[in-house]
């Protein structure tokens, strides 16, 4: 499965531009990396809820991610090009174990042997304002980047970023399609409510605008955003982050509030959601202790563009804790082993519990999850650029399928330029 439509045409134009743009800034400030990512993913299901009675999702894949970023041509209006190349290879799969999100599933129920994509972005910069057209990887509160599988997702569209005022970053954009994390082609966008994809309605436009303002020596950031999945839902967000040194400690706060309702033709019907989250932390040396509280209000679960994550404080990769009327709590502990003289080694353990879920089935939904994460990145020597991540999760619920999950991710990044 290979994609080379209009993005490929833009890529060819970009290469032609590069050939004629041998300017010092364009070449001197360019960078290129190639990452090899080996990903094993396993989920065992029990107490299965829903039409899909598959008891296990387990696959293994090898991915390659090439990223090229040019500098800018000299002059008041600088022009540059970014390019991305993605290749995913199947190492192990079976029709009774698909659905991990690592590999495309074909019409016969089998995972594709390979899938690939090439895309390019034309960028223009004037002063501290930048316009991008083409392949985009947005990372916004109302459309947060989700690189949690073999290959990263991308969007196709236009984005504008301006940082002309010190501390203030403004952004706006229009996205017309997406390339999912396990697909090669362009797709229309659909919504997800809580943990359920809404495949009965799609959209070919996501518009956004907003900004972040950092002050207080960059220890405090206030955010205000608006996003709209055309004819499905619109969403607003206000957020506040603060970091405060206090002796040997650093205290942190991350607060946010979302509102959402239907938009345009309302292809999913009425949407009524409000969500509040808080995540408070205390860091000393290599230790970071965190507690979080999250509350979902309204008649519907939290909406987002599928399969993106959100900045909700209690959203984790297995359960989202964002279903209708859900209240959830989190305790988390992180340790950075650099404090013990082992740079690059990190560990995380967290426990989350949710209740008060309106299941629509006449009983209160409850769920909990425990996660263990261990990561190591080689810091020097011949293996510098090699990283390994191990993840084990146990999630239990009385209204959705229970999950036991394991992930093993090996990655190696070559710096080419």
XYZ file of C-alpha atoms in Angstrom:
417
model
C 0.000 0.000 0.000
C 1.721 3.153 -1.199
C 0.499 6.727 -1.303
C 1.802 9.230 -3.865
C -1.133 11.441 -4.970
C -1.240 15.219 -4.612
C 1.237 15.060 -1.696
C 3.655 13.264 -4.020
C 3.183 16.003 -6.619
C 3.974 18.604 -3.972
C 7.030 16.538 -3.021
C 8.297 16.602 -6.612
C 7.765 20.353 -6.746
C 9.630 20.666 -3.458
C 12.580 18.689 -4.812
C 12.625 20.888 -7.905
C 12.616 23.937 -5.663
C 15.490 22.506 -3.618
C 17.549 22.028 -6.746
C 17.195 25.723 -7.526
C 17.555 27.016 -3.978
C 21.192 26.370 -3.190
C 21.306 29.323 -0.829
C 23.506 29.243 2.295
C 20.613 29.517 4.775
C 18.474 26.961 2.959
C 21.216 24.318 3.033
C 23.182 25.329 6.132
C 20.168 25.218 8.438
C 18.735 21.995 6.976
C 18.368 18.832 9.040
C 17.507 15.241 8.198
C 16.915 12.197 10.395
C 15.953 8.584 9.839
C 14.330 6.654 12.664
C 13.912 2.885 12.685
C 11.081 1.891 15.040
C 10.436 -1.734 16.000
C 7.065 -2.098 17.750
C 5.434 -5.062 19.498
C 1.879 -4.487 20.728
C -0.379 -6.920 22.589
C -3.815 -6.481 24.143
C -5.707 -9.342 25.794
C -9.425 -8.702 26.261
C -11.763 -10.256 28.821
C -15.316 -9.511 29.900
C -15.756 -8.457 26.269
C -18.392 -5.782 25.601
C -19.609 -4.980 22.077
C -20.104 -6.698 18.760
C -16.402 -7.463 18.252
C -15.738 -10.624 20.255
C -12.051 -10.836 19.320
C -10.183 -11.906 22.457
C -6.738 -10.608 21.531
C -5.007 -7.951 19.400
C -1.339 -8.730 18.882
C 0.999 -7.581 16.105
C 4.651 -6.785 15.504
C 5.934 -4.300 12.958
C 9.011 -2.469 11.720
C 8.711 1.184 10.795
C 11.017 3.736 9.179
C 10.427 7.477 9.565
C 12.434 9.932 7.437
C 12.215 13.635 8.232
C 13.847 16.436 6.250
C 13.599 20.099 7.241
C 15.287 22.760 5.172
C 16.376 26.176 6.320
C 15.027 29.323 4.645
C 16.193 31.267 1.640
C 17.617 34.711 2.536
C 15.621 37.903 2.298
C 12.529 39.322 4.034
C 10.414 36.396 2.779
C 12.182 33.121 3.427
C 11.044 29.978 1.636
C 11.756 26.398 2.624
C 10.620 22.798 2.273
C 9.948 19.967 4.717
C 9.498 16.348 3.655
C 8.476 13.141 5.382
C 8.745 9.534 4.237
C 7.047 6.668 6.097
C 7.380 2.906 5.631
C 5.737 0.210 7.738
C 6.515 -3.514 7.427
C 4.585 -6.436 8.912
C 6.717 -8.782 10.993
C 3.913 -10.769 12.642
C 0.126 -10.708 12.470
C -2.903 -12.957 12.005
C -6.549 -12.323 11.013
C -7.645 -13.228 14.553
C -5.165 -10.756 16.130
C -5.490 -7.571 14.017
C -6.736 -4.218 15.306
C -3.666 -3.030 17.203
C -3.413 0.165 15.156
C 0.065 -0.823 13.944
C -0.871 -2.174 10.492
C -3.607 -1.635 7.892
C -6.323 -4.291 7.764
C -7.300 -5.358 4.238
C -10.718 -6.453 2.972
C -9.838 -10.104 3.569
C -9.226 -9.411 7.256
C -5.449 -9.765 7.002
C -2.877 -7.099 7.773
C -1.028 -5.627 4.800
C 2.589 -6.726 4.349
C 3.706 -3.111 3.979
C 2.405 0.430 3.702
C 4.186 3.663 2.875
C 3.686 7.356 2.339
C 5.675 10.346 1.076
C 4.602 13.904 1.801
C 6.004 17.413 1.592
C 5.329 20.830 3.052
C 6.081 24.173 1.466
C 6.841 26.782 4.127
C 7.246 30.538 4.008
C 8.478 32.790 6.807
C 8.208 36.540 7.189
C 9.675 37.954 10.391
C 8.299 35.605 13.098
C 5.266 34.464 11.121
C 5.270 31.150 9.267
C 2.859 29.701 6.707
C 2.886 25.975 5.880
C 1.016 24.202 3.070
C 0.966 20.440 2.593
C 1.695 17.613 5.030
C 1.238 18.757 8.632
C 1.682 17.291 12.108
C -0.374 19.527 14.345
C -0.004 19.492 18.127
C -2.780 21.591 19.654
C -5.023 21.202 22.711
C -8.019 20.690 20.413
C -6.076 18.425 17.990
C -3.193 16.847 19.853
C -0.546 14.873 17.989
C -0.718 11.123 18.675
C 2.486 9.280 17.816
C 1.688 6.152 19.835
C 1.959 3.411 17.189
C 4.375 2.226 14.501
C 4.142 5.351 12.299
C 2.917 8.879 13.080
C -0.323 10.272 11.624
C -0.360 13.363 9.425
C -2.869 15.931 8.183
C -3.123 17.714 4.862
C -3.901 21.419 4.830
C -2.675 24.909 5.686
C -1.338 26.305 8.969
C -0.258 29.768 10.084
C 1.876 30.441 13.165
C 2.858 33.890 14.435
C 5.112 34.850 17.347
C 5.525 38.569 16.643
C 4.662 39.538 20.237
C 7.066 38.333 22.903
C 5.552 35.429 24.817
C 2.486 35.157 22.571
C 2.143 32.422 19.942
C -0.930 32.543 17.703
C -1.982 29.749 15.351
C -4.745 29.099 12.833
C -5.308 26.470 10.203
C -7.530 24.506 7.870
C -7.144 20.729 7.476
C -8.923 18.886 4.688
C -7.913 15.251 5.269
C -5.819 12.942 7.408
C -3.492 10.012 6.933
C -4.134 7.687 9.865
C -1.331 6.102 11.883
C -1.866 2.729 10.134
C -2.933 3.864 6.656
C -1.117 5.159 3.569
C -3.847 7.208 1.867
C -5.803 10.340 2.669
C -9.033 9.900 4.634
C -11.891 12.118 5.690
C -11.979 12.836 9.406
C -14.401 11.292 11.886
C -15.137 12.041 15.521
C -14.649 9.868 18.561
C -16.873 10.268 21.633
C -15.109 8.915 24.690
C -13.612 5.641 23.428
C -16.114 5.020 20.598
C -15.322 6.024 16.954
C -18.367 7.537 15.206
C -17.900 6.049 11.738
C -21.412 6.901 10.556
C -20.431 10.526 9.804
C -17.290 12.086 8.349
C -15.958 15.545 7.545
C -13.457 17.040 5.109
C -12.665 20.149 7.164
C -11.175 20.829 10.572
C -10.619 24.529 11.278
C -8.823 25.913 14.306
C -7.545 29.134 15.846
C -5.989 29.963 19.182
C -2.919 30.934 21.089
C -0.660 30.468 24.086
C 0.747 33.327 26.153
C 3.790 32.670 28.349
C 4.797 35.138 31.054
C 6.236 35.247 34.564
C 9.697 34.287 33.209
C 7.971 31.564 31.147
C 6.794 29.810 34.307
C 3.131 30.511 33.471
C 1.269 29.825 30.213
C -2.356 30.708 29.481
C -4.111 29.132 26.461
C -7.292 29.855 24.523
C -8.363 27.688 21.563
C -11.271 26.975 19.243
C -11.656 23.987 16.916
C -14.396 22.866 14.564
C -14.888 19.526 12.840
C -17.162 20.783 10.086
C -20.823 19.691 10.354
C -20.091 17.497 13.394
C -18.902 19.427 16.483
C -17.204 22.615 17.648
C -15.038 22.871 20.736
C -13.515 25.578 22.905
C -10.613 25.272 25.336
C -9.072 27.434 28.029
C -5.992 26.260 29.888
C -3.408 27.348 32.443
C 0.002 25.863 33.232
C 2.291 27.076 36.009
C 5.642 25.990 37.430
C 6.831 27.385 40.768
C 10.258 26.760 42.392
C 10.005 26.364 46.158
C 13.305 25.563 47.822
C 14.496 22.176 46.561
C 11.048 21.515 45.075
C 9.348 22.578 41.865
C 5.565 22.685 42.059
C 3.466 22.430 38.915
C -0.162 22.900 37.932
C -1.904 22.024 34.664
C -5.578 23.079 34.474
C -7.965 23.004 31.545
C -11.632 23.345 30.617
C -13.341 22.232 27.376
C -16.800 22.965 26.003
C -18.319 21.280 22.938
C -21.582 21.294 21.011
C -22.848 20.254 17.586
C -21.899 22.284 14.502
C -23.417 22.936 11.089
C -25.440 19.997 9.774
C -24.877 18.129 13.066
C -24.248 14.792 11.348
C -23.949 13.075 14.741
C -26.964 14.877 16.161
C -26.760 17.067 19.250
C -23.420 17.196 21.066
C -23.345 18.408 24.663
C -20.074 18.116 26.565
C -18.007 20.005 29.097
C -14.790 18.702 30.605
C -12.548 19.929 33.415
C -9.148 18.509 34.316
C -6.417 19.303 36.810
C -2.988 17.759 37.252
C -0.807 18.942 40.127
C 2.823 17.900 40.542
C 5.740 18.245 42.938
C 9.302 17.553 41.747
C 12.448 17.166 43.825
C 15.649 15.715 42.406
C 14.727 12.713 40.287
C 11.314 12.308 41.941
C 8.049 13.713 40.575
C 4.745 13.102 42.407
C 1.459 13.950 40.656
C -2.245 13.866 41.475
C -5.076 14.542 39.042
C -8.825 15.049 39.028
C -11.023 15.068 35.933
C -14.774 15.574 35.445
C -16.946 15.134 32.348
C -20.300 16.960 32.209
C -23.200 17.079 29.765
C -25.172 14.490 27.807
C -22.235 13.159 25.780
C -18.720 11.824 26.159
C -15.679 13.977 25.370
C -15.307 14.526 21.580
C -12.099 14.534 19.592
C -10.931 13.740 16.055
C -10.306 9.994 15.741
C -7.871 8.522 16.756
C -6.192 11.500 18.427
C -5.482 11.843 22.097
C -6.274 14.959 24.134
C -4.487 16.909 26.873
C -7.030 15.751 29.464
C -5.031 15.140 32.626
C -6.356 11.622 33.197
C -6.240 10.379 29.613
C -3.797 7.500 29.208
C -3.069 5.234 26.218
C -5.390 2.380 27.280
C -8.501 3.971 28.879
C -9.464 7.620 28.337
C -11.586 8.231 31.467
C -13.689 10.651 29.401
C -17.071 8.950 29.024
C -20.406 10.634 29.778
C -20.562 12.132 33.314
C -17.359 10.362 34.374
C -15.370 11.505 37.413
C -11.816 10.229 37.716
C -8.739 10.513 39.941
C -5.073 9.784 39.304
C -1.919 9.292 41.356
C 1.380 9.110 39.514
C 5.063 8.769 40.322
C 7.957 9.429 37.904
C 11.622 8.857 38.559
C 14.550 10.087 36.460
C 17.582 7.907 37.218
C 19.968 10.722 36.277
C 19.710 11.542 39.986
C 21.437 8.184 40.631
C 24.009 8.752 37.911
C 22.176 6.813 35.175
C 21.157 9.411 32.569
C 18.583 8.291 30.003
C 16.743 5.846 32.287
C 13.221 6.837 33.399
C 10.326 5.037 35.074
C 6.636 5.840 35.615
C 3.903 4.179 37.653
C 0.339 5.495 37.806
C -3.087 4.438 39.003
C -6.383 5.898 37.792
C -9.932 5.279 38.954
C -13.185 6.493 37.394
C -16.843 6.263 38.364
C -20.231 7.954 37.896
C -20.238 6.934 34.202
C -23.631 7.252 32.510
C -23.612 3.974 30.584
C -27.198 4.351 29.337
C -27.732 0.770 30.513
C -29.325 1.493 33.881
C -26.197 1.142 36.030
C -23.222 3.309 37.039
C -20.065 2.667 35.057
C -16.801 2.219 36.927
C -13.238 1.569 35.776
C -9.636 1.638 36.917
C -6.187 1.288 35.369
C -2.618 0.669 36.494
C 0.323 1.519 34.214
C 4.027 0.746 34.443
C 6.462 2.396 31.996
C 10.221 2.023 31.713
C 12.380 3.829 29.177
C 16.069 4.058 28.379
C 17.916 6.139 25.778
C 21.621 5.489 25.190
C 23.438 8.762 25.793
C 26.830 8.246 24.151
C 29.064 5.884 22.239
C 28.302 3.839 19.143
C 24.730 3.130 20.252
C 23.832 6.749 20.914
C 20.363 7.285 19.402
C 19.103 3.852 20.523
C 16.033 3.849 22.770
C 13.844 1.199 24.362
C 10.437 1.569 26.009
C 8.525 -1.087 27.920
C 4.897 -0.650 28.945
C 2.546 -2.836 30.946
C -1.046 -1.829 31.638
C -3.986 -3.447 33.396
C -7.424 -1.845 32.845
C -10.708 -3.071 34.321
C -14.278 -1.852 33.761
C -17.868 -2.925 34.370
C -19.168 -1.387 31.111
C -16.387 -1.945 28.535
C -13.883 -4.708 27.822
C -11.114 -5.400 30.326
C -7.590 -5.058 28.921
C -4.161 -6.479 29.763
C -1.605 -4.729 27.593
C 2.108 -4.980 26.827
C 4.214 -2.873 24.476
C 7.890 -3.141 23.564
C 9.296 -0.326 21.413
C 12.854 -0.230 20.103
C 13.998 2.799 18.148
C 17.211 4.012 16.600
C 17.658 7.458 15.078
C 20.355 8.378 12.576
C 21.183 12.061 12.128
C 21.811 12.435 8.405
C 22.240 16.218 8.277
